[in-house]
mmCIF file of C-alpha atoms and ligand atoms in Angstrom:
data_model
loop_
_atom_site.group_PDB
_atom_site.id
_atom_site.type_symbol
_atom_site.label_atom_id
_atom_site.label_comp_id
_atom_site.label_asym_id
_atom_site.label_seq_id
_atom_site.Cartn_x
_atom_site.Cartn_y
_atom_site.Cartn_z
ATOM 1 C CA MET A 1 97.585 111.965 121.781
ATOM 2 C CA PRO A 2 98.807 110.646 118.400
ATOM 3 C CA GLY A 3 101.417 107.846 118.427
ATOM 4 C CA PRO A 4 101.353 104.736 120.643
ATOM 5 C CA ALA A 5 98.311 105.932 122.598
ATOM 6 C CA VAL A 6 95.914 105.672 119.652
ATOM 7 C CA ARG A 7 97.177 102.373 118.146
ATOM 8 C CA HIS A 8 94.659 100.209 119.995
ATOM 9 C CA ASP A 9 91.866 102.078 118.152
ATOM 10 C CA PHE A 10 93.071 100.564 114.857
ATOM 11 C CA PRO A 11 92.341 96.799 114.839
ATOM 12 C CA ILE A 12 94.465 96.045 111.778
ATOM 13 C CA LEU A 13 97.629 97.276 113.464
ATOM 14 C CA SER A 14 97.730 94.220 115.673
ATOM 15 C CA ARG A 15 97.936 91.730 112.777
ATOM 16 C CA THR A 16 101.182 90.112 111.719
ATOM 17 C CA MET A 17 102.785 89.892 108.325
ATOM 18 C CA HIS A 18 105.278 87.476 106.659
ATOM 19 C CA ALA A 19 107.032 85.254 109.203
ATOM 20 C CA GLU A 20 104.842 86.578 112.006
ATOM 21 C CA ARG A 21 106.526 89.943 111.879
ATOM 22 C CA PRO A 22 104.524 92.839 113.221
ATOM 23 C CA LEU A 23 102.840 95.128 110.696
ATOM 24 C CA VAL A 24 104.649 98.445 110.114
ATOM 25 C CA TYR A 25 102.152 100.293 107.964
ATOM 26 C CA LEU A 26 103.883 103.182 106.165
ATOM 27 C CA ASP A 27 101.632 103.465 103.106
ATOM 28 C CA ASN A 28 99.265 106.017 104.511
ATOM 29 C CA ALA A 29 99.504 108.394 101.579
ATOM 30 C CA ALA A 30 97.892 105.653 99.478
ATOM 31 C CA THR A 31 95.210 104.974 102.054
ATOM 32 C CA SER A 32 95.035 105.187 105.869
ATOM 33 C CA GLN A 33 93.854 102.542 108.259
ATOM 34 C CA LYS A 34 90.450 102.978 109.917
ATOM 35 C CA PRO A 35 89.802 103.329 113.654
ATOM 36 C CA ARG A 36 87.263 101.131 115.479
ATOM 37 C CA PRO A 37 84.675 103.952 115.842
ATOM 38 C CA VAL A 38 84.536 104.356 112.037
ATOM 39 C CA LEU A 39 84.094 100.602 111.507
ATOM 40 C CA ASP A 40 81.502 100.351 114.250
ATOM 41 C CA ALA A 41 79.488 103.341 113.005
ATOM 42 C CA MET A 42 79.279 101.936 109.459
ATOM 43 C CA THR A 43 78.231 98.496 110.736
ATOM 44 C CA SER A 44 75.584 99.933 113.009
ATOM 45 C CA PHE A 45 74.241 102.073 110.188
ATOM 46 C CA TYR A 46 73.629 98.920 108.173
ATOM 47 C CA GLU A 47 72.304 97.007 111.171
ATOM 48 C CA GLU A 48 69.958 99.706 112.396
ATOM 49 C CA SER A 49 69.142 102.468 109.906
ATOM 50 C CA ASN A 50 69.870 101.254 106.405
ATOM 51 C CA ALA A 51 67.588 102.800 103.747
ATOM 52 C CA ASN A 52 67.926 105.033 100.739
ATOM 53 C CA VAL A 53 67.976 108.797 101.414
ATOM 54 C CA HIS A 54 65.792 111.796 100.542
ATOM 55 C CA ARG A 55 63.084 109.765 98.802
ATOM 56 C CA GLY A 56 61.216 107.817 101.494
ATOM 57 C CA VAL A 57 58.806 108.935 104.124
ATOM 58 C CA HIS A 58 59.407 106.026 106.514
ATOM 59 C CA LEU A 59 61.499 106.246 109.644
ATOM 60 C CA LEU A 60 64.525 104.385 108.274
ATOM 61 C CA ALA A 61 64.677 106.732 105.249
ATOM 62 C CA GLU A 62 64.523 109.714 107.563
ATOM 63 C CA GLU A 63 67.294 108.343 109.768
ATOM 64 C CA ALA A 64 69.507 107.565 106.753
ATOM 65 C CA THR A 65 68.916 111.071 105.364
ATOM 66 C CA GLU A 66 69.828 112.578 108.739
ATOM 67 C CA GLU A 67 73.042 110.567 108.760
ATOM 68 C CA LEU A 68 74.022 111.801 105.317
ATOM 69 C CA GLU A 69 73.202 115.401 106.083
ATOM 70 C CA SER A 70 74.923 115.296 109.446
ATOM 71 C CA ALA A 71 78.116 114.067 107.676
ATOM 72 C CA ARG A 72 77.787 117.073 105.344
ATOM 73 C CA ALA A 73 77.573 119.392 108.361
ATOM 74 C CA THR A 74 80.623 117.730 109.984
ATOM 75 C CA ALA A 75 82.654 118.113 106.785
ATOM 76 C CA ALA A 76 81.705 121.805 106.629
ATOM 77 C CA VAL A 77 82.982 122.354 110.184
ATOM 78 C CA PHE A 78 86.163 120.362 109.442
ATOM 79 C CA LEU A 79 86.962 122.637 106.469
ATOM 80 C CA GLY A 80 85.820 125.917 108.064
ATOM 81 C CA ALA A 81 83.107 126.262 105.399
ATOM 82 C CA ARG A 82 80.342 128.810 105.724
ATOM 83 C CA SER A 83 77.619 126.316 105.177
ATOM 84 C CA GLU A 84 77.004 122.603 104.577
ATOM 85 C CA ASN A 85 75.475 123.635 101.247
ATOM 86 C CA GLU A 86 79.032 124.146 100.065
ATOM 87 C CA ILE A 87 79.867 120.431 100.663
ATOM 88 C CA VAL A 88 79.395 118.081 97.665
ATOM 89 C CA PHE A 89 79.931 114.367 98.230
ATOM 90 C CA THR A 90 81.908 112.710 95.434
ATOM 91 C CA LYS A 91 83.630 109.323 95.083
ATOM 92 C CA GLY A 92 86.921 110.951 96.077
ATOM 93 C CA THR A 93 89.441 113.651 95.173
ATOM 94 C CA THR A 94 89.689 112.428 91.579
ATOM 95 C CA GLU A 95 85.976 112.691 90.928
ATOM 96 C CA ALA A 96 85.817 116.077 92.698
ATOM 97 C CA LEU A 97 88.573 117.549 90.483
ATOM 98 C CA ASN A 98 86.913 116.099 87.380
ATOM 99 C CA LEU A 99 83.657 117.736 88.403
ATOM 100 C CA VAL A 100 85.284 121.178 88.552
ATOM 101 C CA ALA A 101 87.172 120.610 85.308
ATOM 102 C CA GLU A 102 84.124 119.430 83.389
ATOM 103 C CA GLY A 103 81.431 121.394 85.162
ATOM 104 C CA TRP A 104 83.211 124.706 85.507
ATOM 105 C CA ALA A 105 86.405 125.007 83.430
ATOM 106 C CA ALA A 106 85.439 123.223 80.219
ATOM 107 C CA ARG A 107 82.241 125.281 79.998
ATOM 108 C CA ARG A 108 83.366 128.708 81.173
ATOM 109 C CA LEU A 109 86.814 129.042 79.665
ATOM 110 C CA GLY A 110 87.683 129.753 76.047
ATOM 111 C CA PRO A 111 90.495 130.370 73.598
ATOM 112 C CA GLY A 112 93.087 132.779 75.011
ATOM 113 C CA ASP A 113 92.342 131.751 78.600
ATOM 114 C CA GLU A 114 94.968 129.975 80.646
ATOM 115 C CA ILE A 115 94.784 127.180 83.232
ATOM 116 C CA VAL A 116 97.872 126.856 85.442
ATOM 117 C CA VAL A 117 98.980 123.781 87.434
ATOM 118 C CA THR A 118 102.358 122.871 88.937
ATOM 119 C CA ALA A 119 104.871 120.253 87.834
ATOM 120 C CA LEU A 120 104.249 118.368 91.094
ATOM 121 C CA GLU A 121 100.687 117.361 90.513
ATOM 122 C CA HIS A 122 99.159 113.926 90.947
ATOM 123 C CA HIS A 123 97.649 112.849 87.638
ATOM 124 C CA ALA A 124 94.182 113.441 89.207
ATOM 125 C CA ASN A 125 95.024 117.161 89.291
ATOM 126 C CA LEU A 126 96.519 117.240 85.787
ATOM 127 C CA LEU A 127 94.559 115.040 83.394
ATOM 128 C CA PRO A 128 91.177 116.717 84.036
ATOM 129 C CA TRP A 129 92.739 120.110 83.240
ATOM 130 C CA GLN A 130 94.379 118.774 80.099
ATOM 131 C CA ARG A 131 90.948 117.694 78.860
ATOM 132 C CA ALA A 132 89.238 120.909 80.029
ATOM 133 C CA ALA A 133 91.861 122.905 78.127
ATOM 134 C CA ALA A 134 91.393 120.787 75.005
ATOM 135 C CA ARG A 135 87.585 121.110 75.206
ATOM 136 C CA SER A 136 87.500 124.813 75.869
ATOM 137 C CA GLY A 137 90.366 125.980 73.685
ATOM 138 C CA ALA A 138 92.211 127.325 76.768
ATOM 139 C CA THR A 139 95.962 126.694 77.195
ATOM 140 C CA LEU A 140 97.451 124.711 80.050
ATOM 141 C CA ARG A 141 100.739 125.720 81.660
ATOM 142 C CA ALA A 142 102.690 124.115 84.535
ATOM 143 C CA VAL A 143 104.801 126.086 87.005
ATOM 144 C CA PRO A 144 108.127 124.207 87.023
ATOM 145 C CA ALA A 145 109.528 122.690 90.187
ATOM 146 C CA THR A 146 113.061 122.153 91.394
ATOM 147 C CA PRO A 147 114.188 118.615 92.335
ATOM 148 C CA SER A 148 113.182 119.289 95.955
ATOM 149 C CA GLY A 149 109.768 120.274 94.795
ATOM 150 C CA ASP A 150 110.211 124.017 95.308
ATOM 151 C CA LEU A 151 108.372 126.163 92.837
ATOM 152 C CA GLY A 152 110.441 128.735 91.053
ATOM 153 C CA ASP A 153 109.079 132.208 90.526
ATOM 154 C CA PHE A 154 105.480 131.968 89.362
ATOM 155 C CA THR A 155 103.525 134.683 87.677
ATOM 156 C CA PHE A 156 99.978 134.638 86.507
ATOM 157 C CA GLY A 157 98.804 136.817 83.636
ATOM 158 C CA PRO A 158 95.582 138.682 82.884
ATOM 159 C CA ARG A 159 94.236 135.660 81.013
ATOM 160 C CA THR A 160 95.000 133.201 83.829
ATOM 161 C CA ARG A 161 91.474 132.086 84.693
ATOM 162 C CA LEU A 162 92.093 129.008 86.861
ATOM 163 C CA VAL A 163 95.007 127.857 89.004
ATOM 164 C CA ALA A 164 94.975 124.301 90.413
ATOM 165 C CA PHE A 165 97.621 122.922 92.764
ATOM 166 C CA SER A 166 98.089 120.377 95.459
ATOM 167 C CA HIS A 167 98.605 121.393 99.056
ATOM 168 C CA VAL A 168 101.184 118.653 99.627
ATOM 169 C CA SER A 169 103.009 116.584 96.986
ATOM 170 C CA ASN A 170 101.911 112.957 97.281
ATOM 171 C CA ALA A 171 105.195 111.757 95.773
ATOM 172 C CA ILE A 172 107.833 113.627 97.766
ATOM 173 C CA GLY A 173 105.898 115.323 100.587
ATOM 174 C CA THR A 174 106.670 118.954 99.674
ATOM 175 C CA LEU A 175 104.385 121.490 101.305
ATOM 176 C CA LEU A 176 103.442 123.921 98.562
ATOM 177 C CA PRO A 177 103.289 127.685 99.254
ATOM 178 C CA ILE A 178 99.519 127.675 98.940
ATOM 179 C CA ALA A 179 98.967 131.084 100.497
ATOM 180 C CA ARG A 180 101.318 132.731 98.045
ATOM 181 C CA LEU A 181 99.881 130.815 95.129
ATOM 182 C CA THR A 182 96.290 131.707 96.126
ATOM 183 C CA THR A 183 97.082 135.415 96.660
ATOM 184 C CA ALA A 184 98.923 135.702 93.325
ATOM 185 C CA ALA A 185 96.039 133.906 91.536
ATOM 186 C CA LYS A 186 93.381 135.985 93.247
ATOM 187 C CA ASP A 187 95.219 139.208 92.357
ATOM 188 C CA ARG A 188 94.485 138.213 88.772
ATOM 189 C CA GLY A 189 90.913 137.238 89.489
ATOM 190 C CA ALA A 190 91.609 133.541 88.774
ATOM 191 C CA VAL A 191 89.614 130.684 90.290
ATOM 192 C CA VAL A 192 91.756 128.648 92.733
ATOM 193 C CA VAL A 193 91.338 124.897 93.120
ATOM 194 C CA ILE A 194 93.273 123.078 95.867
ATOM 195 C CA ASP A 195 93.886 119.341 95.860
ATOM 196 C CA ALA A 196 93.980 118.626 99.609
ATOM 197 C CA ALA A 197 94.127 114.812 99.288
ATOM 198 C CA GLN A 198 97.440 114.726 101.210
ATOM 199 C CA SER A 199 96.853 117.622 103.550
ATOM 200 C CA ALA A 200 93.360 116.900 104.930
ATOM 201 C CA PRO A 201 94.654 114.041 107.192
ATOM 202 C CA HIS A 202 97.628 116.102 108.384
ATOM 203 C CA LEU A 203 97.004 119.861 108.504
ATOM 204 C CA PRO A 204 94.201 122.063 109.860
ATOM 205 C CA LEU A 205 92.230 123.364 106.921
ATOM 206 C CA ASP A 206 90.206 126.579 106.724
ATOM 207 C CA VAL A 207 88.783 127.255 103.299
ATOM 208 C CA GLU A 208 87.655 130.786 104.236
ATOM 209 C CA ALA A 209 91.143 131.748 105.493
ATOM 210 C CA LEU A 210 92.765 130.136 102.413
ATOM 211 C CA GLY A 211 90.567 132.187 100.104
ATOM 212 C CA CYS A 212 90.289 129.458 97.479
ATOM 213 C CA ASP A 213 87.219 128.651 95.317
ATOM 214 C CA PHE A 214 87.254 124.820 95.372
ATOM 215 C CA LEU A 215 89.033 122.245 97.561
ATOM 216 C CA ALA A 216 88.889 118.461 97.389
ATOM 217 C CA PHE A 217 89.903 115.559 99.557
ATOM 218 C CA SER A 218 89.251 111.783 99.927
ATOM 219 C CA ALA A 219 87.902 110.219 103.109
ATOM 220 C CA HIS A 220 89.984 107.045 102.759
ATOM 221 C CA LYS A 221 93.275 108.876 103.281
ATOM 222 C CA ALA A 222 91.861 110.588 106.377
ATOM 223 C CA LEU A 223 90.885 107.521 108.461
ATOM 224 C CA GLY A 224 87.529 107.182 106.653
ATOM 225 C CA PRO A 225 86.204 104.611 104.164
ATOM 226 C CA THR A 226 86.833 104.325 100.423
ATOM 227 C CA GLY A 227 84.106 105.460 98.045
ATOM 228 C CA ILE A 228 83.483 108.948 99.377
ATOM 229 C CA GLY A 229 85.256 112.298 99.100
ATOM 230 C CA VAL A 230 84.380 115.913 99.477
ATOM 231 C CA LEU A 231 84.360 118.791 97.059
ATOM 232 C CA TRP A 232 84.018 122.064 98.836
ATOM 233 C CA GLY A 233 83.068 124.954 96.580
ATOM 234 C CA LYS A 234 82.195 128.571 97.309
ATOM 235 C CA ALA A 235 78.436 128.888 96.945
ATOM 236 C CA ASP A 236 78.604 131.221 93.939
ATOM 237 C CA ARG A 237 81.152 129.020 92.163
ATOM 238 C CA LEU A 238 79.038 125.901 92.710
ATOM 239 C CA ALA A 239 76.076 127.791 91.291
ATOM 240 C CA GLU A 240 78.167 128.407 88.110
ATOM 241 C CA THR A 241 79.076 124.694 87.861
ATOM 242 C CA GLU A 242 77.135 122.276 85.653
ATOM 243 C CA PRO A 243 76.456 118.826 87.070
ATOM 244 C CA PHE A 244 77.959 115.973 85.062
ATOM 245 C CA VAL A 245 76.103 113.076 86.621
ATOM 246 C CA LEU A 246 72.406 113.348 85.735
ATOM 247 C CA GLY A 247 69.674 111.143 87.144
ATOM 248 C CA GLY A 248 67.543 110.632 90.169
ATOM 249 C CA GLY A 249 67.897 112.736 93.324
ATOM 250 C CA MET A 250 69.218 115.882 91.612
ATOM 251 C CA VAL A 251 66.187 117.157 89.694
ATOM 252 C CA ARG A 252 63.433 119.641 90.369
ATOM 253 C CA GLU A 253 61.141 118.904 87.425
ATOM 254 C CA VAL A 254 61.373 116.484 84.540
ATOM 255 C CA THR A 255 59.399 116.187 81.320
ATOM 256 C CA LEU A 256 60.117 113.806 78.472
ATOM 257 C CA GLU A 257 61.989 116.606 76.752
ATOM 258 C CA SER A 258 63.850 118.467 79.485
ATOM 259 C CA ALA A 259 64.698 118.792 83.125
ATOM 260 C CA THR A 260 65.526 121.428 85.720
ATOM 261 C CA PHE A 261 68.004 120.673 88.502
ATOM 262 C CA LEU A 262 68.067 121.309 92.241
ATOM 263 C CA ASP A 263 70.247 124.036 93.686
ATOM 264 C CA GLY A 264 72.945 123.318 96.228
ATOM 265 C CA PRO A 265 75.085 120.203 96.630
ATOM 266 C CA ARG A 266 72.396 117.700 95.681
ATOM 267 C CA ARG A 267 72.521 119.103 92.131
ATOM 268 C CA PHE A 268 75.865 117.260 91.803
ATOM 269 C CA GLU A 269 74.884 114.046 93.564
ATOM 270 C CA GLY A 270 72.781 112.216 90.967
ATOM 271 C CA GLY A 271 71.957 108.635 91.979
ATOM 272 C CA THR A 272 72.194 107.009 95.358
ATOM 273 C CA PRO A 273 74.983 108.653 97.329
ATOM 274 C CA PRO A 274 77.522 106.727 99.443
ATOM 275 C CA ILE A 275 75.445 106.739 102.665
ATOM 276 C CA ALA A 276 77.240 104.294 104.953
ATOM 277 C CA GLU A 277 80.488 105.830 103.680
ATOM 278 C CA ALA A 278 79.237 109.277 104.729
ATOM 279 C CA VAL A 279 78.636 107.884 108.232
ATOM 280 C CA GLY A 280 82.252 106.627 108.244
ATOM 281 C CA LEU A 281 83.540 109.965 106.974
ATOM 282 C CA ARG A 282 81.697 111.855 109.736
ATOM 283 C CA VAL A 283 83.149 109.653 112.453
ATOM 284 C CA ALA A 284 86.654 109.817 110.916
ATOM 285 C CA LEU A 285 86.608 113.637 110.847
ATOM 286 C CA GLU A 286 85.255 113.734 114.399
ATOM 287 C CA TYR A 287 88.071 111.381 115.439
ATOM 288 C CA LEU A 288 90.709 113.647 113.845
ATOM 289 C CA ARG A 289 89.188 116.741 115.457
ATOM 290 C CA ARG A 290 89.091 115.036 118.863
ATOM 291 C CA ILE A 291 92.809 114.187 118.603
ATOM 292 C CA GLY A 292 93.427 117.763 117.395
ATOM 293 C CA MET A 293 95.023 118.660 114.070
ATOM 294 C CA ASP A 294 97.636 120.797 115.853
ATOM 295 C CA ARG A 295 98.806 117.693 117.696
ATOM 296 C CA VAL A 296 98.801 115.700 114.480
ATOM 297 C CA VAL A 297 101.071 118.345 112.885
ATOM 298 C CA LEU A 298 103.611 118.067 115.725
ATOM 299 C CA HIS A 299 103.490 114.266 115.660
ATOM 300 C CA ASP A 300 103.984 114.096 111.882
ATOM 301 C CA ARG A 301 106.846 116.574 112.037
ATOM 302 C CA ALA A 302 108.667 114.576 114.702
ATOM 303 C CA LEU A 303 108.390 111.402 112.579
ATOM 304 C CA VAL A 304 109.565 113.177 109.456
ATOM 305 C CA ARG A 305 112.493 114.771 111.335
ATOM 306 C CA GLY A 306 113.411 111.387 112.823
ATOM 307 C CA ALA A 307 113.164 109.659 109.433
ATOM 308 C CA LEU A 308 115.240 112.317 107.622
ATOM 309 C CA ASP A 309 117.923 112.131 110.316
ATOM 310 C CA ARG A 310 118.021 108.370 110.391
ATOM 311 C CA LEU A 311 117.703 107.677 106.679
ATOM 312 C CA GLY A 312 120.038 110.546 105.840
ATOM 313 C CA GLN A 313 122.865 108.493 107.415
ATOM 314 C CA ILE A 314 122.426 105.491 105.140
ATOM 315 C CA ARG A 315 125.096 105.414 102.493
ATOM 316 C CA ASP A 316 123.894 105.259 98.895
ATOM 317 C CA LEU A 317 120.368 106.291 99.861
ATOM 318 C CA THR A 318 119.039 109.364 98.035
ATOM 319 C CA LEU A 319 116.297 111.291 99.773
ATOM 320 C CA TYR A 320 113.870 113.377 97.736
ATOM 321 C CA GLY A 321 111.965 116.488 98.760
ATOM 322 C CA PRO A 322 112.932 119.424 101.029
ATOM 323 C CA ALA A 323 115.592 118.854 103.695
ATOM 324 C CA ASP A 324 113.646 121.022 106.158
ATOM 325 C CA PRO A 325 111.040 118.869 107.965
ATOM 326 C CA GLU A 326 108.810 121.939 108.340
ATOM 327 C CA ARG A 327 108.518 122.160 104.596
ATOM 328 C CA ARG A 328 107.202 118.642 104.060
ATOM 329 C CA VAL A 329 104.296 116.699 105.370
ATOM 330 C CA ALA A 330 104.317 113.094 106.576
ATOM 331 C CA ILE A 331 106.096 111.670 103.515
ATOM 332 C CA VAL A 332 109.718 110.593 103.052
ATOM 333 C CA SER A 333 110.705 109.295 99.600
ATOM 334 C CA PHE A 334 114.007 107.702 98.636
ATOM 335 C CA ASN A 335 115.972 105.388 96.395
ATOM 336 C CA LEU A 336 118.851 103.048 97.176
ATOM 337 C CA ARG A 337 121.605 103.188 94.574
ATOM 338 C CA GLY A 338 121.523 100.209 92.238
ATOM 339 C CA VAL A 339 118.227 98.829 93.593
ATOM 340 C CA HIS A 340 114.973 99.108 91.675
ATOM 341 C CA PRO A 341 112.258 100.828 93.839
ATOM 342 C CA HIS A 342 109.947 97.826 93.425
ATOM 343 C CA ASP A 343 112.654 95.406 94.570
ATOM 344 C CA LEU A 344 113.336 97.544 97.643
ATOM 345 C CA ALA A 345 109.617 97.758 98.469
ATOM 346 C CA ALA A 346 109.406 93.934 98.154
ATOM 347 C CA PHE A 347 112.415 93.522 100.458
ATOM 348 C CA LEU A 348 110.727 95.805 103.020
ATOM 349 C CA ASP A 349 107.492 93.857 102.675
ATOM 350 C CA GLN A 350 109.336 90.655 103.738
ATOM 351 C CA ARG A 351 110.124 92.519 106.968
ATOM 352 C CA GLY A 352 106.476 93.482 107.555
ATOM 353 C CA ILE A 353 106.939 97.031 106.288
ATOM 354 C CA CYS A 354 104.310 98.373 103.851
ATOM 355 C CA VAL A 355 105.589 101.161 101.647
ATOM 356 C CA ARG A 356 104.805 102.119 98.045
ATOM 357 C CA ALA A 357 107.158 102.269 95.091
ATOM 358 C CA GLY A 358 106.722 103.638 91.593
ATOM 359 C CA ASN A 359 105.878 106.905 89.975
ATOM 360 C CA HIS A 360 103.039 107.674 92.447
ATOM 361 C CA CYS A 361 100.780 108.956 89.670
ATOM 362 C CA ALA A 362 103.162 111.867 89.213
ATOM 363 C CA GLN A 363 105.094 110.984 86.041
ATOM 364 C CA PRO A 364 106.041 114.587 85.120
ATOM 365 C CA LEU A 365 107.562 115.029 88.570
ATOM 366 C CA MET A 366 109.518 111.751 88.253
ATOM 367 C CA SER A 367 110.915 113.064 84.945
ATOM 368 C CA ALA A 368 111.973 116.263 86.705
ATOM 369 C CA LEU A 369 113.651 114.159 89.434
ATOM 370 C CA GLY A 370 115.432 112.133 86.743
ATOM 371 C CA CYS A 371 114.121 108.749 87.904
ATOM 372 C CA ALA A 372 111.397 106.345 86.940
ATOM 373 C CA GLY A 373 110.159 105.956 90.491
ATOM 374 C CA VAL A 374 110.873 106.340 94.202
ATOM 375 C CA VAL A 375 110.090 104.401 97.345
ATOM 376 C CA ARG A 376 107.663 106.277 99.592
ATOM 377 C CA ALA A 377 107.216 105.859 103.340
ATOM 378 C CA SER A 378 104.198 107.844 104.539
ATOM 379 C CA PHE A 379 103.044 108.326 108.092
ATOM 380 C CA ALA A 380 99.760 108.643 109.963
ATOM 381 C CA LEU A 381 98.897 109.597 113.513
ATOM 382 C CA TYR A 382 99.293 105.998 114.739
ATOM 383 C CA ASN A 383 102.906 105.552 113.519
ATOM 384 C CA THR A 384 105.714 105.652 116.029
ATOM 385 C CA MET A 385 109.417 106.471 116.133
ATOM 386 C CA GLU A 386 110.070 102.736 116.743
ATOM 387 C CA GLU A 387 108.535 102.055 113.397
ATOM 388 C CA VAL A 388 110.798 104.684 111.777
ATOM 389 C CA ASP A 389 113.658 102.790 113.353
ATOM 390 C CA VAL A 390 112.437 99.429 112.007
ATOM 391 C CA LEU A 391 112.356 101.000 108.517
ATOM 392 C CA ALA A 392 115.855 102.438 108.944
ATOM 393 C CA ARG A 393 117.296 99.117 110.185
ATOM 394 C CA ALA A 394 115.710 97.287 107.241
ATOM 395 C CA LEU A 395 117.235 99.782 104.826
ATOM 396 C CA ASP A 396 120.626 99.360 106.551
ATOM 397 C CA GLU A 397 120.183 95.645 105.940
ATOM 398 C CA ALA A 398 119.226 96.162 102.259
ATOM 399 C CA ARG A 399 122.308 98.404 101.831
ATOM 400 C CA GLU A 400 124.564 95.659 103.207
ATOM 401 C CA LEU A 401 123.162 93.161 100.722
ATOM 402 C CA CYS A 402 123.849 95.498 97.830
ATOM 403 C CA PRO A 403 126.882 94.850 95.738
HETATM 404 N N1 PLP B 1 95.599 114.022 94.612
HETATM 405 C C1 PLP B 1 96.619 113.605 95.400
HETATM 406 C C2 PLP B 1 97.642 114.580 95.807
HETATM 407 C C3 PLP B 1 96.683 112.277 95.800
HETATM 408 O O1 PLP B 1 97.671 111.850 96.578
HETATM 409 C C4 PLP B 1 95.637 111.388 95.356
HETATM 410 C C5 PLP B 1 95.719 109.954 95.743
HETATM 411 O O2 PLP B 1 96.781 109.415 95.956
HETATM 412 C C6 PLP B 1 94.619 111.869 94.598
HETATM 413 C C7 PLP B 1 94.629 113.211 94.221
HETATM 414 C C8 PLP B 1 93.520 110.967 94.149
HETATM 415 O O3 PLP B 1 92.789 110.557 95.232
HETATM 416 P P1 PLP B 1 91.637 109.433 95.039
HETATM 417 O O4 PLP B 1 92.282 108.269 94.387
HETATM 418 O O5 PLP B 1 91.200 109.124 96.424
HETATM 419 O O6 PLP B 1 90.560 110.017 94.195
#
């Protein structure tokens, strides 16, 4: 069960912070902590099977290749993909979205075509489309959002060729209406790209049921290591996508003048892939599945409900995002009147509480909210209601110190 029962799996949670205070880690939307099985699996890969993949004929190379490919198969099951051939390993969500923007959009779109995003996007799901639009001559439009992160009416036109949106806002936690967005985009024949960086650790995902074309997430936010992420792409869309990293491991035949590339995911994985990281990713996804994503959803919702209730009572504290806990995921963002978000985060740090403050790589959303930044508390399956209480008491204290 999520909550206190899993905390002993996460070694870092037993460390102390300033003045020997216990660690209250509420910066999970930036990166999650890693459970012992992930750490152990990566260490034992290096101790027992370390070798480069796909190229060697010796036993270690075979074992390392099996590890990499078994992580691909696990990621396919985690996402409900038809085949592991639809799983491309990238450095993370950012690289995955850049791959689709450069390898698909910039090459296949042209003047008169339209790319649509939302006003809530993380810069990783905005900047690549800005450049793809500039390179292809397509236009880029953003569906506006209300201050709680709700999307107004959105319509896609006959020239809308690609729609890219996040599943959950990393800045204010809003759960986007992804089924409605996907259906409306598909009605127009547009390609749908989902940034699942903030949903993969918190919600069950099923790419076939969603009906999207591409979906990306990062292992490090989902209990896995840094340095690896997943781009899932429908087989026919991946076949239309040009690789942008060229080199060893992705070629069929090379002459001094030209080259032909492999089919399937390896076409996009030029160079040595993140092998130990793939081992960590596999074990992290297995850990999440063993806990059960349905249980994770209930746990997150209880923490969000508790946090909204408790923080909602603090005078001069503004909460951002939807009031309904069912319409947000594991993130509660706020500002205390008269206190700069960074000062508040530093105050919380002195009490052992790790949160993040700033624009959260979502500057257009911050402009829409009318502030330069917010403080963000974000939860994972090992957080507890006691920790929400520690946060609320520290904010009470900060409020008392305010003029
Ligand atoms: N998209 C969203 C919604 C995010 O929250 C993040 C990271 O915070 C990213 C994309 C980028 O992820 P990464 O830095 O792991 O590539």
